[in-house]
PDB file of C-alpha atoms in Angstrom:
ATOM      1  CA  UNK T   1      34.695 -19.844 -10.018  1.00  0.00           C
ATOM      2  CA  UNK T   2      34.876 -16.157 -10.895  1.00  0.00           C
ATOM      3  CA  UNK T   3      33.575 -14.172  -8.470  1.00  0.00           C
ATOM      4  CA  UNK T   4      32.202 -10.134  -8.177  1.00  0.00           C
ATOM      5  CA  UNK T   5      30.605  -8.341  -5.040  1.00  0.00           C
ATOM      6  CA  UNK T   6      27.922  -5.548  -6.106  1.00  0.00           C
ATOM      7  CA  UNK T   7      27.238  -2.846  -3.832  1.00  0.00           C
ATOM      8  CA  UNK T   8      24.703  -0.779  -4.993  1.00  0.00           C
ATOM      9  CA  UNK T   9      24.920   3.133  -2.904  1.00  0.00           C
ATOM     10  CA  UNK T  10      22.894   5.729  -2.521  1.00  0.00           C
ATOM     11  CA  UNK T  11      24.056   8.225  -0.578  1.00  0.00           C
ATOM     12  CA  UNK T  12      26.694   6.379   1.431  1.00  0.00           C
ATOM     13  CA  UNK T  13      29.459   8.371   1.644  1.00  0.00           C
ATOM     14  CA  UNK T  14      30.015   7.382   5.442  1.00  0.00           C
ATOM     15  CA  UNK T  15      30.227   3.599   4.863  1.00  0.00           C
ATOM     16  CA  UNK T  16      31.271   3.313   1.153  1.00  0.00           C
ATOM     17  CA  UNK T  17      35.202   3.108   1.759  1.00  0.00           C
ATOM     18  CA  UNK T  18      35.135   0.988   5.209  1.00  0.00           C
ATOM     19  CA  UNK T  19      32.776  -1.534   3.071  1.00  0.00           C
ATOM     20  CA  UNK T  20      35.456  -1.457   0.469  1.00  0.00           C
ATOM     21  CA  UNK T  21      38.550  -2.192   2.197  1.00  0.00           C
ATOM     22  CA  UNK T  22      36.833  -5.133   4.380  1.00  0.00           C
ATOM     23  CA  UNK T  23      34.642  -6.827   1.751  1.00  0.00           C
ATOM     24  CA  UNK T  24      37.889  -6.658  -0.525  1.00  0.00           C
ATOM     25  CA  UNK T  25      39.933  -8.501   2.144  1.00  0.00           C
ATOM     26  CA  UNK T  26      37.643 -11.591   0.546  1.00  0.00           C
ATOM     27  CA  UNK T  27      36.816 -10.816  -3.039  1.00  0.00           C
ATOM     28  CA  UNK T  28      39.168  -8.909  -5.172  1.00  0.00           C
ATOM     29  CA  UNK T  29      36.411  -7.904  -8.182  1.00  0.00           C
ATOM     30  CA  UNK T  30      34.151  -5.048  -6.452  1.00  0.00           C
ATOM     31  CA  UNK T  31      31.324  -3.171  -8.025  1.00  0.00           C
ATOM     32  CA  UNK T  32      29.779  -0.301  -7.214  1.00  0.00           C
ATOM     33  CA  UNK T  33      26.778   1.367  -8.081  1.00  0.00           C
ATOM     34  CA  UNK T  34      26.392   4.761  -7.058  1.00  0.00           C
ATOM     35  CA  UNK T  35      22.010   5.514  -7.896  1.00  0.00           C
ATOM     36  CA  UNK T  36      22.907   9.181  -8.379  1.00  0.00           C
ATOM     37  CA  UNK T  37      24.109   9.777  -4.869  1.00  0.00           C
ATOM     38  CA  UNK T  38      24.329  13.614  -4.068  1.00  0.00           C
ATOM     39  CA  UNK T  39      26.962  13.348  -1.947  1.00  0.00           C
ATOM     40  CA  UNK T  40      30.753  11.646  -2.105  1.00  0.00           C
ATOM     41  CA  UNK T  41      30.099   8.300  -2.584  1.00  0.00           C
ATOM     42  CA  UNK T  42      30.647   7.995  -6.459  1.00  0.00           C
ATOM     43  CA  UNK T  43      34.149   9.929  -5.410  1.00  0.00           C
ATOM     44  CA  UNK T  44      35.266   7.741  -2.406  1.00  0.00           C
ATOM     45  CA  UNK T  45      34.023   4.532  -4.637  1.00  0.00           C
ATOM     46  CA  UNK T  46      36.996   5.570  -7.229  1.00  0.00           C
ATOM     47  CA  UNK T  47      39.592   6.469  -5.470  1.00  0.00           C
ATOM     48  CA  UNK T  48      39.640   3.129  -3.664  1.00  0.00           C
ATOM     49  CA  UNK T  49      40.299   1.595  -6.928  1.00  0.00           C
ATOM     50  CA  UNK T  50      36.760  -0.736  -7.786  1.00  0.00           C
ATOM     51  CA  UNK T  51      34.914  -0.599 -10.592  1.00  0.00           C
ATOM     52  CA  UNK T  52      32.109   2.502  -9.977  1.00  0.00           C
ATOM     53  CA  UNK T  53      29.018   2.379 -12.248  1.00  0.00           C
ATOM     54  CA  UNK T  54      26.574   5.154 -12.279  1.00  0.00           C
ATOM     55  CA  UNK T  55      23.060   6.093 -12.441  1.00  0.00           C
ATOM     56  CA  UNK T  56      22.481  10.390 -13.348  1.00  0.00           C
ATOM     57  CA  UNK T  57      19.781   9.941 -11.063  1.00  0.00           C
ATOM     58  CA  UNK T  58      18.005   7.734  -8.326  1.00  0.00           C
ATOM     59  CA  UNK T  59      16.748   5.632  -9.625  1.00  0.00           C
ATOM     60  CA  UNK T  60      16.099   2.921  -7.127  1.00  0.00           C
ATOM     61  CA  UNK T  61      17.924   0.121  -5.978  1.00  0.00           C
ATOM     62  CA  UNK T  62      16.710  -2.418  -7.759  1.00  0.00           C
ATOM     63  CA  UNK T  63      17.791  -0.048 -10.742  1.00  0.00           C
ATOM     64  CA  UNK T  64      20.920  -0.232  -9.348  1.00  0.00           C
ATOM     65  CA  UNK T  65      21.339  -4.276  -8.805  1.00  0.00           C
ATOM     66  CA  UNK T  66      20.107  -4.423 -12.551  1.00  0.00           C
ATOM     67  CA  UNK T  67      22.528  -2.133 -13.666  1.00  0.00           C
ATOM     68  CA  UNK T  68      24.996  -4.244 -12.054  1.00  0.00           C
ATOM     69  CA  UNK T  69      23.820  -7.765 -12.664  1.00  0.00           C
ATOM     70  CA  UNK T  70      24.026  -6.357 -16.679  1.00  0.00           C
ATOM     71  CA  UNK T  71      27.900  -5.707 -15.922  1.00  0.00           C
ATOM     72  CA  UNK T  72      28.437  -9.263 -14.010  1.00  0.00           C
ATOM     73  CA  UNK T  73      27.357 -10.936 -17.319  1.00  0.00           C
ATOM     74  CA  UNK T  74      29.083  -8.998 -19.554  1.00  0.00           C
ATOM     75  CA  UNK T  75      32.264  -9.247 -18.053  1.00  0.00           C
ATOM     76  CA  UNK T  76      31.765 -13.274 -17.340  1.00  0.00           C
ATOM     77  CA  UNK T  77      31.070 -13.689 -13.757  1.00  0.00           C
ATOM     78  CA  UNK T  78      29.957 -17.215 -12.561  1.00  0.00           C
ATOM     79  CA  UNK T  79      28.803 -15.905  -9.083  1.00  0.00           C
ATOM     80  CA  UNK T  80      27.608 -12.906  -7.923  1.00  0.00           C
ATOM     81  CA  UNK T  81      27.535 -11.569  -4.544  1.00  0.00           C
ATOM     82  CA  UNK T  82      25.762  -8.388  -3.370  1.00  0.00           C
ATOM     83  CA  UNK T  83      25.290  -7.021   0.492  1.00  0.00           C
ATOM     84  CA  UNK T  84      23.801  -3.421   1.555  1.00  0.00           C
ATOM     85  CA  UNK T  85      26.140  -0.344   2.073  1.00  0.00           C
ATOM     86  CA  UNK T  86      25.398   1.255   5.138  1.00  0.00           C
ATOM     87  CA  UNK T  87      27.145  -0.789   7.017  1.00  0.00           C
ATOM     88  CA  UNK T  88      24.527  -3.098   8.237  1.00  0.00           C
ATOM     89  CA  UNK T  89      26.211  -6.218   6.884  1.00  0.00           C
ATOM     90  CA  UNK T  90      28.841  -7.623   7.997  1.00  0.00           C
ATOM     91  CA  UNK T  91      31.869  -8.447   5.590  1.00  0.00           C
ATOM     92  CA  UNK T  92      32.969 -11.398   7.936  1.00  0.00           C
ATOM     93  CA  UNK T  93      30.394 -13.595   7.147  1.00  0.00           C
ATOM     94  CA  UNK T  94      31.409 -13.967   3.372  1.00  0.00           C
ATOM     95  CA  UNK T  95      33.673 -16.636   4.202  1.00  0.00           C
ATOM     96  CA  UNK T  96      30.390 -18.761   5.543  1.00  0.00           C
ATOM     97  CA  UNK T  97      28.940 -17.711   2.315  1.00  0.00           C
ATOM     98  CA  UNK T  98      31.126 -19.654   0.427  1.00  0.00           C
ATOM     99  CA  UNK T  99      31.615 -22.378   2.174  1.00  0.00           C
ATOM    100  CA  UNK T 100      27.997 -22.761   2.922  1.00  0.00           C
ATOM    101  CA  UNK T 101      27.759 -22.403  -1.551  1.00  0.00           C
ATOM    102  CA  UNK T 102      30.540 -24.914  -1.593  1.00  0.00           C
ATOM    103  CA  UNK T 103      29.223 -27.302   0.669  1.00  0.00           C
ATOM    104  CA  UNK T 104      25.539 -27.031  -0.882  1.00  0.00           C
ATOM    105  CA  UNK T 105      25.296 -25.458  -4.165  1.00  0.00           C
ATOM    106  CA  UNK T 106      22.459 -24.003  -3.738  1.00  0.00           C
ATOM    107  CA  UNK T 107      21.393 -21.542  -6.820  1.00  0.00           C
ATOM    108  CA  UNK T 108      20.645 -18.349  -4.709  1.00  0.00           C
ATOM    109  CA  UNK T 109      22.395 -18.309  -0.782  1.00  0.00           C
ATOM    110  CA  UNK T 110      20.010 -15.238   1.442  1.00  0.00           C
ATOM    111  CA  UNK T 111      21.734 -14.049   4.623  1.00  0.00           C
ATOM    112  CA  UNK T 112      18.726 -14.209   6.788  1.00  0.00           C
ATOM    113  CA  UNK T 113      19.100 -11.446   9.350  1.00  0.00           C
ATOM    114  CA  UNK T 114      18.795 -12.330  13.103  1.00  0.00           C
ATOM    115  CA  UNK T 115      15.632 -10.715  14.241  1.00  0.00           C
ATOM    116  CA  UNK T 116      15.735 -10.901  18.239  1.00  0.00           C
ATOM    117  CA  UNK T 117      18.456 -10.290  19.470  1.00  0.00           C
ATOM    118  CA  UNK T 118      19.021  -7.255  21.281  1.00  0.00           C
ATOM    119  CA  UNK T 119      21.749  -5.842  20.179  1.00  0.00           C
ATOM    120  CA  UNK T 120      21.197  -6.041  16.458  1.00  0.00           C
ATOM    121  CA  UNK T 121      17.578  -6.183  16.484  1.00  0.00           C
ATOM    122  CA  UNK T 122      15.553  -5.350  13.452  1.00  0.00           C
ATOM    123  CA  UNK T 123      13.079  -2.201  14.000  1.00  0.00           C
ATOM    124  CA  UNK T 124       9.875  -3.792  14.738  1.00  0.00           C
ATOM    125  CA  UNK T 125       7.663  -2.024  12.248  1.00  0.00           C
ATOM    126  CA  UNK T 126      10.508  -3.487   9.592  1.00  0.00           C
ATOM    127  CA  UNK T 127      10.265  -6.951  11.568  1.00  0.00           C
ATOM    128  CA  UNK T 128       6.526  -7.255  10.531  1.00  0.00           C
ATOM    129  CA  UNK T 129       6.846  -6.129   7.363  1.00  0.00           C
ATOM    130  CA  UNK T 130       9.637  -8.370   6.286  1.00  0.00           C
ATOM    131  CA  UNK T 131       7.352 -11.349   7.700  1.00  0.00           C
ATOM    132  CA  UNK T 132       4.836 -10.819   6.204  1.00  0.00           C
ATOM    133  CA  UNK T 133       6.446 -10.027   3.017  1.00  0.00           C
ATOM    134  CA  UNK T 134       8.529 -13.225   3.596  1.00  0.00           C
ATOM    135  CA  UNK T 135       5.825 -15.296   4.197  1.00  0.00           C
ATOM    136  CA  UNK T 136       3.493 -14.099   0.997  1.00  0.00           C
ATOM    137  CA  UNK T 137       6.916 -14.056  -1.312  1.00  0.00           C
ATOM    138  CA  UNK T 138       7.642 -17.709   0.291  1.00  0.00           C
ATOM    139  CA  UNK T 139       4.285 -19.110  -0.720  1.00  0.00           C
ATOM    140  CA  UNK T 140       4.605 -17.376  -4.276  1.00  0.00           C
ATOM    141  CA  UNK T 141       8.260 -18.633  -5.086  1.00  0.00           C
ATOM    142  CA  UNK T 142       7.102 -22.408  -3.962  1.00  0.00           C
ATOM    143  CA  UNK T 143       9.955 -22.517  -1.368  1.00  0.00           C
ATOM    144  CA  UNK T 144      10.364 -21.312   2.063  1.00  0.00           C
ATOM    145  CA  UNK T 145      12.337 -18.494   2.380  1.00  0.00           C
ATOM    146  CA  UNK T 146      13.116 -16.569   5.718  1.00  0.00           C
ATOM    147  CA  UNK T 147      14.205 -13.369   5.025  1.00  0.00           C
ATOM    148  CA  UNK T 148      12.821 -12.768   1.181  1.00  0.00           C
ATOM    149  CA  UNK T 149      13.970  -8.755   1.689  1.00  0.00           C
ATOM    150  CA  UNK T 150      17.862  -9.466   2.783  1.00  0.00           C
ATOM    151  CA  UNK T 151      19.797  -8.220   0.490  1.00  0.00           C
ATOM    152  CA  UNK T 152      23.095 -10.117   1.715  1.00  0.00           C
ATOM    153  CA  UNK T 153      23.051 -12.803  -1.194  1.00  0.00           C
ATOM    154  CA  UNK T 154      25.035 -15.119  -3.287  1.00  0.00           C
ATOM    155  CA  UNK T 155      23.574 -15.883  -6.731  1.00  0.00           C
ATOM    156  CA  UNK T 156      24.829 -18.048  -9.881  1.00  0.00           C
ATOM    157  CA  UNK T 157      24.565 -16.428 -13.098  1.00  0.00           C
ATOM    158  CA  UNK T 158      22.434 -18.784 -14.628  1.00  0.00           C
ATOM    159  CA  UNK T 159      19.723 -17.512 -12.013  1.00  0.00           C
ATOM    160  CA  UNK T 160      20.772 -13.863 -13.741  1.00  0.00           C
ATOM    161  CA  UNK T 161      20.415 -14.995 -17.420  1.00  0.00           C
ATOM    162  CA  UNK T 162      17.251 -16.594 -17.162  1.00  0.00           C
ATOM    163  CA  UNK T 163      15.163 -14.297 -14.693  1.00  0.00           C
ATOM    164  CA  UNK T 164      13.759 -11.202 -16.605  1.00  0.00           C
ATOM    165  CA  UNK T 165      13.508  -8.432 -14.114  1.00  0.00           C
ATOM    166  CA  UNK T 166      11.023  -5.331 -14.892  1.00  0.00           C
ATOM    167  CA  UNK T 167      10.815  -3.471 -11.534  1.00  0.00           C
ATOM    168  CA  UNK T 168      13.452  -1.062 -10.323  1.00  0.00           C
ATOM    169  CA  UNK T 169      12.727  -0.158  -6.504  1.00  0.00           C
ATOM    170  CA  UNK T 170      13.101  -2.465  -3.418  1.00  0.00           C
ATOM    171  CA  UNK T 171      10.546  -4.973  -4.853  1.00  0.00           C
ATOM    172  CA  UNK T 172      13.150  -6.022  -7.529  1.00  0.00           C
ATOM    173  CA  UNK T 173      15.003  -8.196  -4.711  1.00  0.00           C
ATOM    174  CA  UNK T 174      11.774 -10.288  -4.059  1.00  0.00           C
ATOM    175  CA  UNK T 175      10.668 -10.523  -7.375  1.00  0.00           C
ATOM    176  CA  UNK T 176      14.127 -12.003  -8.254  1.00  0.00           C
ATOM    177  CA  UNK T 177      13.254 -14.717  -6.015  1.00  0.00           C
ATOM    178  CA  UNK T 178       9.810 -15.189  -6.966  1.00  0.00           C
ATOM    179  CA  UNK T 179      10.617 -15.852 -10.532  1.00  0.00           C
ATOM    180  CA  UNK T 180      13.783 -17.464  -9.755  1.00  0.00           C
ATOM    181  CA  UNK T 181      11.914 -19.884  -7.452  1.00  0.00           C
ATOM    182  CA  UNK T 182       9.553 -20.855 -10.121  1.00  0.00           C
ATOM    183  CA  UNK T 183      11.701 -21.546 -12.553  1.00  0.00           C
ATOM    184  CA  UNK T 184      12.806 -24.464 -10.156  1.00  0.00           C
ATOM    185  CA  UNK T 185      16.157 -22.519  -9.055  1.00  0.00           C
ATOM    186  CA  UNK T 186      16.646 -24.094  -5.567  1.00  0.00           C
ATOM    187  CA  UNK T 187      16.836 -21.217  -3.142  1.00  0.00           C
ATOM    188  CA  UNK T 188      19.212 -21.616   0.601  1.00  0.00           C
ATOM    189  CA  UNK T 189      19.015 -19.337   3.705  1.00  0.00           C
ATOM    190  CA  UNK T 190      22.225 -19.212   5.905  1.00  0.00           C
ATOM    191  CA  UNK T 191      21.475 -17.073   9.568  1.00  0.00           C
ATOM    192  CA  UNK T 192      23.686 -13.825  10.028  1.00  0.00           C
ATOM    193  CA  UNK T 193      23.340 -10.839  12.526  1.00  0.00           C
ATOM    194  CA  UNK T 194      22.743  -7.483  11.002  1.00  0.00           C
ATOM    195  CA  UNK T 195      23.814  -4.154  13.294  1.00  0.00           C
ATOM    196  CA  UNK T 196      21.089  -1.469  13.362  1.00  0.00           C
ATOM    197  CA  UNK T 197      22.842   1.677  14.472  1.00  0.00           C
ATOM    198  CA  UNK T 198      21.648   5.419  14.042  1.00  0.00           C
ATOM    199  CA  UNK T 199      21.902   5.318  10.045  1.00  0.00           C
ATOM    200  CA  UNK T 200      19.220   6.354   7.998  1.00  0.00           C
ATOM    201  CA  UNK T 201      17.370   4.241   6.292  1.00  0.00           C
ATOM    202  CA  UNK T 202      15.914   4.856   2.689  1.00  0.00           C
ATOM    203  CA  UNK T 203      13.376   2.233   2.905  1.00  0.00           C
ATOM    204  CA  UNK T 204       9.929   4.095   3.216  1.00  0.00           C
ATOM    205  CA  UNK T 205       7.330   0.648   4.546  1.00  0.00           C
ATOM    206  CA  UNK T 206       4.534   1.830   3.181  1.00  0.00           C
ATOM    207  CA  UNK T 207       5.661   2.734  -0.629  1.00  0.00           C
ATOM    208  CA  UNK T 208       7.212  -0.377   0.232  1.00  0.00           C
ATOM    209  CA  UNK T 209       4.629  -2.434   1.148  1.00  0.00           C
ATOM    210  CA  UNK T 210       2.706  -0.642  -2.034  1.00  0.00           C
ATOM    211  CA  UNK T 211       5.333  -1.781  -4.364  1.00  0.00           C
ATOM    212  CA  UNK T 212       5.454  -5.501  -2.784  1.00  0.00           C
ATOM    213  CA  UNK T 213       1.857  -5.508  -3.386  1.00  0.00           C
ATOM    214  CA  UNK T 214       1.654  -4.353  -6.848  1.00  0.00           C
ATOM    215  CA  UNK T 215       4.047  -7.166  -7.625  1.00  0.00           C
ATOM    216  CA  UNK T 216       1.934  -9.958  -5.663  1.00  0.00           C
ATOM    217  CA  UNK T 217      -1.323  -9.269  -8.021  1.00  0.00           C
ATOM    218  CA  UNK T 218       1.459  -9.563 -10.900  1.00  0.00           C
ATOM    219  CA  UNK T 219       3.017 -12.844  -9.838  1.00  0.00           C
ATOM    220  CA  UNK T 220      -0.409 -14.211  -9.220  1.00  0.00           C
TER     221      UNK T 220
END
């Protein structure tokens, strides 16, 4: 099946080429999205030789993962796989991905990020908002999903053609799977370990939270 990886950037000049040379060790067609990064990133993106698509400004990630889902369809991509790029994900476990898709064809495969463990432990403000958000998102999508906020994830095209996304932040990733999830796609969680280091994180929880909420009333 024809494959891309999306890696939608903002800002990570640091990470961008290292994510580039090991993903592409796996999957030759690599996209990336640079949401109107200040610094390098658009620039290091390039010159490593992968398609680089651009916002003028931020305009969030789920602006970005649009953006690039638009491209995947376009260009006639049966599977599309997109991870985080600050370095948090780890480019090793896209061989479980698909053989984990192989072995189970599910429509949408989540990484679902380790949460206790020590050394790669999720901050705990982030660990309680990602459960709760996991456990309202689970209940609206009609199937249980353990880490609705991961953005490590495999995803057929069909699910891309026939879910009609309006939001453009961080909430875009759940509502995916809330629509996706009623529309009877069947939706598959596969365990990975996720390193939290000293990187900054863009993700402010409570504009978050806000957002997540705004689309809860909507889904309801």
């Amino acid at each position: 099946m024809k494959i891309c990886l999306l890696l939608p950037a903002y800002n990570e000049s640091k990470t961008i080429g290292r994510i580039i040379q090991e993903t592409s060790e796996f999957i030759r067609e690599i996209v990336v999205i640079d949401d109107g990064s200040s610094d390098e990133t658009a620039e290091i993106a390039s010159a490593s030789g992968v398609v680089c698509l651009a916002n003028a400004t931020n305009c969030g990630k789920g602006s970005a993962l649009r953006k690039g889902f638009a491209y995947a369809l376009k260009h006639g991509y049966q599977l599309v796989f997109t991870m985080d790029s600050d370095g948090q994900h780890d480019p090793a476990d896209i061989p479980r991905f698909l053989e984990h898709f192989d072995n189970t064809q599910p429509d949408i495969l989540i990484g679902a990020r380790e949460t206790k463990n020590s050394q790669t432990s999720m901050p705990f403000h982030r660990r309680i908002n990602n459960r709760l958000i996991s456990y309202v998102g689970s209940k609206l999508c009609g199937q249980r999903v353990l880490d609705f906020q991961s953005g490590y994830r495999l995803i057929r095209a069909d699910v891309l053609r026939q879910v009609h996304l309006e939001t453009a932040r961080y909430e875009t990733e759940s509502e995916l799977l809330i629509k996706a999830g009623r529309l009877g796609f069947r939706i598959e969680s596969l365990p990975i370990q996720t390193r939290y280091g000293d990187e900054v994180s863009h993700i402010k929880p409570l504009r978050e939270m806000w957002l997540f909420t705004k689309l809860l009333f909507r889904s309801l």
